[in-house]
Short mmCIF file of C-alpha atoms in Angstrom, two decimals:
data_model
loop_
_atom_site.label_atom_id
_atom_site.label_comp_id
_atom_site.label_asym_id
_atom_site.label_seq_id
_atom_site.Cartn_x
_atom_site.Cartn_y
_atom_site.Cartn_z
CA CYS A 1104 -16.93 -30.33 -45.30
CA LEU A 1105 -14.25 -30.23 -42.63
CA GLU A 1106 -11.48 -31.16 -45.07
CA GLU A 1107 -12.37 -28.29 -47.42
CA ARG A 1108 -12.43 -25.82 -44.54
CA VAL A 1109 -9.02 -27.02 -43.36
CA PHE A 1110 -7.61 -26.61 -46.88
CA TYR A 1111 -9.00 -23.08 -47.14
CA ARG A 1112 -7.61 -22.10 -43.74
CA MET A 1113 -4.17 -23.52 -44.61
CA VAL A 1114 -3.99 -21.49 -47.83
CA SER A 1115 -5.37 -18.41 -46.09
CA GLY A 1116 -2.81 -18.81 -43.29
CA LEU A 1117 0.00 -19.00 -45.86
CA HIS A 1118 -1.28 -15.83 -47.51
CA THR A 1119 -1.47 -14.10 -44.12
CA SER A 1120 2.11 -15.12 -43.30
CA ILE A 1121 3.33 -13.61 -46.56
CA ASN A 1122 1.45 -10.35 -45.94
CA ILE A 1123 2.83 -10.06 -42.39
CA HIS A 1124 6.39 -10.48 -43.64
CA LEU A 1125 5.81 -7.91 -46.38
CA SER A 1126 4.63 -5.48 -43.70
CA GLY A 1127 7.37 -6.41 -41.25
CA ASN A 1128 10.21 -5.97 -43.75
CA TYR A 1129 8.91 -3.19 -45.99
CA LEU A 1130 10.98 -1.30 -48.57
CA TRP A 1131 10.44 2.37 -47.75
CA PRO A 1132 10.47 4.73 -50.75
CA ASP A 1133 13.70 6.60 -51.28
CA LYS A 1134 12.85 10.26 -51.65
CA LYS A 1135 16.00 10.77 -53.73
CA ALA A 1136 15.14 8.00 -56.18
CA SER A 1137 14.53 9.08 -59.76
CA MET A 1138 11.17 8.58 -61.52
CA GLY A 1139 9.60 7.54 -58.24
CA LEU A 1140 11.34 4.13 -58.23
CA SER A 1141 12.74 2.78 -54.95
CA SER A 1142 16.22 1.33 -54.82
CA PRO A 1143 16.59 -2.25 -53.47
CA GLN A 1144 19.39 -0.83 -51.33
CA GLY A 1145 16.92 1.57 -49.68
CA ASN A 1146 15.60 1.45 -46.15
CA TRP A 1147 13.92 -1.80 -45.10
CA GLY A 1148 11.83 -1.96 -41.93
CA PRO A 1149 8.40 -2.49 -40.35
CA ASN A 1150 5.42 -0.59 -41.75
CA LEU A 1151 2.53 -0.47 -39.28
CA ASN A 1152 0.22 1.37 -41.70
CA GLU A 1153 0.75 -1.35 -44.32
CA PHE A 1154 -0.11 -4.01 -41.73
CA LYS A 1155 -3.30 -2.16 -40.75
CA GLU A 1156 -4.26 -1.77 -44.40
CA ARG A 1157 -3.93 -5.51 -44.96
CA PHE A 1158 -5.66 -6.70 -41.76
CA SER A 1159 -7.84 -4.03 -40.16
CA PRO A 1160 -11.61 -4.80 -40.17
CA GLU A 1161 -12.29 -1.51 -41.96
CA SER A 1162 -10.12 -2.30 -45.00
CA THR A 1163 -10.88 -6.06 -45.20
CA HIS A 1164 -14.68 -6.02 -44.80
CA GLY A 1165 -14.27 -7.51 -41.32
CA GLN A 1166 -12.21 -10.51 -42.47
CA GLY A 1167 -8.77 -9.44 -41.21
CA ASP A 1168 -9.21 -11.00 -37.77
CA GLN A 1169 -10.16 -14.33 -39.32
CA TRP A 1170 -7.12 -14.25 -41.61
CA LEU A 1171 -4.89 -13.82 -38.57
CA ARG A 1172 -6.66 -16.72 -36.83
CA ASN A 1173 -5.99 -18.83 -39.93
CA LEU A 1174 -2.28 -18.14 -39.52
CA TYR A 1175 -2.47 -19.48 -35.96
CA PHE A 1176 -4.34 -22.50 -37.33
CA VAL A 1177 -1.42 -23.27 -39.68
CA TYR A 1178 0.91 -22.88 -36.70
CA LEU A 1179 -1.08 -25.52 -34.77
CA VAL A 1180 -1.10 -27.93 -37.73
CA GLU A 1181 2.67 -27.69 -38.15
CA LEU A 1182 3.13 -27.86 -34.38
CA ARG A 1183 1.20 -31.13 -34.28
CA ALA A 1184 3.22 -32.56 -37.17
CA ILE A 1185 6.51 -31.77 -35.44
CA ALA A 1186 5.22 -33.25 -32.18
CA LYS A 1187 4.16 -36.41 -33.96
CA VAL A 1188 7.50 -36.88 -35.67
CA ALA A 1189 9.56 -35.73 -32.65
CA PRO A 1190 10.94 -39.23 -31.81
CA TYR A 1191 12.29 -39.46 -35.36
CA LEU A 1192 13.77 -35.94 -35.35
CA LYS A 1193 15.49 -36.50 -32.00
CA ASN A 1194 17.41 -39.43 -33.48
CA GLU A 1195 18.53 -37.50 -36.55
CA GLU A 1196 22.01 -36.02 -36.80
CA TYR A 1197 22.28 -32.44 -38.07
CA PHE A 1198 25.30 -31.47 -40.12
CA THR A 1199 26.28 -27.87 -40.88
CA GLY A 1200 29.94 -28.46 -41.67
CA ILE A 1201 31.07 -26.84 -38.41
CA ASP A 1202 31.46 -29.17 -35.41
CA LYS A 1203 30.55 -26.53 -32.82
CA THR A 1204 27.46 -25.50 -34.77
CA ASP A 1205 26.41 -29.13 -35.22
CA LYS A 1206 26.30 -29.63 -31.46
CA GLU A 1207 24.40 -26.37 -30.92
CA VAL A 1208 21.82 -27.30 -33.55
CA GLN A 1209 21.38 -30.79 -32.08
CA LEU A 1210 20.75 -29.34 -28.61
CA ALA A 1211 18.47 -26.60 -29.95
CA VAL A 1212 16.33 -29.10 -31.87
CA LYS A 1213 15.96 -31.35 -28.83
CA ASP A 1214 15.06 -28.39 -26.62
CA LEU A 1215 12.44 -27.24 -29.15
CA LEU A 1216 10.96 -30.73 -29.45
CA ASN A 1217 10.74 -31.08 -25.66
CA VAL A 1218 8.81 -27.82 -25.45
CA ILE A 1219 6.48 -28.77 -28.32
CA GLU A 1220 5.68 -32.16 -26.79
CA LYS A 1221 4.53 -30.43 -23.59
CA PHE A 1222 2.11 -28.15 -25.45
CA PRO A 1223 -1.41 -29.58 -24.92
CA SER A 1224 -3.51 -27.93 -27.64
CA HIS A 1225 -2.35 -29.60 -30.82
CA PHE A 1226 -4.39 -29.94 -34.00
CA ASP A 1227 -6.33 -33.24 -34.01
CA GLU A 1228 -5.81 -34.85 -37.42
CA THR A 1229 -7.87 -37.93 -36.51
CA LEU A 1230 -11.06 -35.96 -37.17
CA MET A 1231 -10.25 -35.73 -40.88
CA PHE A 1232 -10.59 -38.16 -43.77
CA ASN A 1233 -12.93 -40.57 -42.03
CA GLY A 1234 -15.71 -42.51 -43.73
CA ALA A 1235 -16.91 -40.98 -46.99
CA SER A 1236 -14.41 -38.11 -46.73
CA ARG A 1237 -11.46 -40.45 -47.32
CA LYS A 1238 -11.78 -39.75 -51.03
CA TRP A 1239 -10.63 -36.17 -50.35
CA LYS A 1240 -7.19 -37.21 -49.10
CA TYR A 1241 -5.61 -37.64 -52.56
CA GLU A 1242 -7.16 -34.43 -53.90
CA PHE A 1243 -6.07 -32.57 -50.75
CA ARG A 1244 -2.44 -33.57 -51.40
CA GLU A 1245 -2.61 -32.82 -55.12
CA LYS A 1246 -3.90 -29.30 -54.51
CA PHE A 1247 -0.96 -28.50 -52.26
CA LEU A 1248 1.47 -29.93 -54.82
CA ASN A 1249 -0.15 -27.66 -57.41
CA ILE A 1250 0.40 -24.61 -55.18
CA THR A 1251 4.10 -25.54 -54.96
CA ARG A 1252 4.26 -25.73 -58.77
CA ILE A 1253 2.59 -22.33 -59.08
CA MET A 1254 5.41 -20.85 -56.97
CA ASP A 1255 7.79 -21.62 -59.86
CA CYS A 1256 6.06 -18.84 -61.81
CA VAL A 1257 6.92 -16.13 -59.25
CA GLY A 1258 9.36 -13.64 -60.76
CA CYS A 1259 11.14 -12.52 -57.59
CA ASP A 1260 13.82 -15.06 -56.62
CA LYS A 1261 13.53 -14.27 -52.91
CA CYS A 1262 9.73 -14.51 -52.96
CA ARG A 1263 9.87 -17.78 -54.90
CA LEU A 1264 12.41 -19.24 -52.45
CA TRP A 1265 10.42 -18.39 -49.32
CA GLY A 1266 7.11 -19.28 -50.96
CA LYS A 1267 8.31 -22.72 -51.98
CA LEU A 1268 9.96 -23.24 -48.60
CA GLN A 1269 6.71 -22.50 -46.77
CA THR A 1270 4.51 -24.54 -49.11
CA GLN A 1271 6.90 -27.50 -48.91
CA GLY A 1272 6.92 -27.15 -45.13
CA MET A 1273 3.13 -27.23 -45.04
CA GLY A 1274 3.11 -30.19 -47.44
CA THR A 1275 5.61 -32.04 -45.24
CA ALA A 1276 3.42 -31.41 -42.18
CA LEU A 1277 0.40 -32.83 -44.02
CA LYS A 1278 2.43 -35.83 -45.17
CA ILE A 1279 3.35 -36.60 -41.57
CA LEU A 1280 -0.24 -36.23 -40.40
CA PHE A 1281 -2.15 -37.93 -43.22
CA SER A 1282 0.08 -40.17 -45.35
CA GLY A 1283 -0.24 -43.11 -42.95
CA LYS A 1284 3.45 -43.92 -43.41
CA TYR A 1285 4.28 -42.77 -39.92
CA GLU A 1286 1.38 -44.54 -38.20
CA THR A 1287 2.32 -47.26 -35.69
CA ASN A 1288 0.46 -49.35 -33.18
CA THR A 1289 1.89 -47.32 -30.32
CA SER A 1290 1.21 -43.86 -29.01
CA VAL A 1291 3.73 -41.02 -29.08
CA GLU A 1292 4.38 -41.58 -25.37
CA THR A 1293 5.07 -45.27 -25.94
CA GLU A 1294 7.40 -44.41 -28.82
CA GLN A 1295 9.36 -42.11 -26.56
CA GLU A 1296 9.69 -44.83 -23.92
CA SER A 1297 10.86 -47.34 -26.51
CA LEU A 1298 13.61 -44.94 -27.55
CA LYS A 1299 15.32 -45.58 -24.22
CA GLY A 1300 15.81 -49.21 -25.20
CA ASN A 1301 16.88 -48.33 -28.76
CA SER A 1302 14.02 -50.45 -30.06
CA TYR A 1303 12.15 -47.73 -31.91
CA LYS A 1304 12.38 -47.86 -35.71
CA PRO A 1305 10.43 -45.26 -37.69
CA GLN A 1306 8.43 -46.52 -40.64
CA PHE A 1307 9.40 -43.75 -43.02
CA LYS A 1308 12.34 -41.52 -43.90
CA MET A 1309 12.31 -37.75 -44.17
CA ARG A 1310 14.49 -36.08 -46.76
CA ARG A 1311 16.85 -33.33 -45.65
CA SER A 1312 14.84 -30.78 -47.66
CA GLU A 1313 11.64 -31.82 -45.88
CA ILE A 1314 13.16 -31.37 -42.41
CA VAL A 1315 14.64 -27.99 -43.36
CA SER A 1316 11.39 -26.74 -44.91
CA LEU A 1317 9.28 -27.99 -41.98
CA PHE A 1318 11.37 -26.13 -39.38
CA ASN A 1319 11.62 -23.00 -41.53
CA ALA A 1320 7.89 -22.90 -42.29
CA PHE A 1321 7.14 -23.33 -38.59
CA GLY A 1322 9.57 -20.52 -37.80
CA ARG A 1323 8.02 -18.19 -40.37
#
C-alpha cells in the first residue's frame, strides 16, 4: 500500500544520506600507518570512487538511481513538514547564549521559512492514512521509534549522534504531518494572515530537541 511504500522510501532515503556523507567525508588510508590501520587523524575528504561504488547502476544492480530519488523524497517530506509548521517556528525565539548570534539565527530561520513556503511541490500527506489504511498510522510511528532505539546500539559515538539526530528529525516531520495535533480549521495561508493580528495560537508545542533535529535532518 501507499503507506508501506512511503515507509520504505523514508528508510531508504536515510540510508542513502548516510552513504553520501560517508563518501563525502572519507578517511583516506595513511600509507605510513602500521599494520594497515588508518589513523583517525589522517586525511578526510571526498571519495568519488566510493560514491560510484555505492550508487552506480553497475554495482547496485540498477537500484542506485532509485536510492538517490528516495533521498529527494525524504527531502520533500521534511520540506512539507517545515512548511506546515512555519507559522509556529516564526513565533519561536532562538537562544544560543550570544545576543548577536540569536538575532542572526532568528533572521536566518525566517528567511528559510519564507523560501520554503514559496516552494510549490511539497509532499501531500493528505493522501495517506485514509479509510482502511488508518490502522497503519500507529504502526508507522512505532517502526520509526524502533529505528531510533536501534541507533543506541551503534558503537561509533559520532555515527550514533548523527543517526539519532536524523531519525528524530524524520520522526518529528512525521509527527507534524500525521499526528493530528497541529491540524486546525484554517489553511496555512489563513494561519499566516491571522499572525498579523496576533490571534494565532498553535495547538501543540515542539520541544527544543525536536526543532533542532528537524532543521539538522533537513540540512543533512
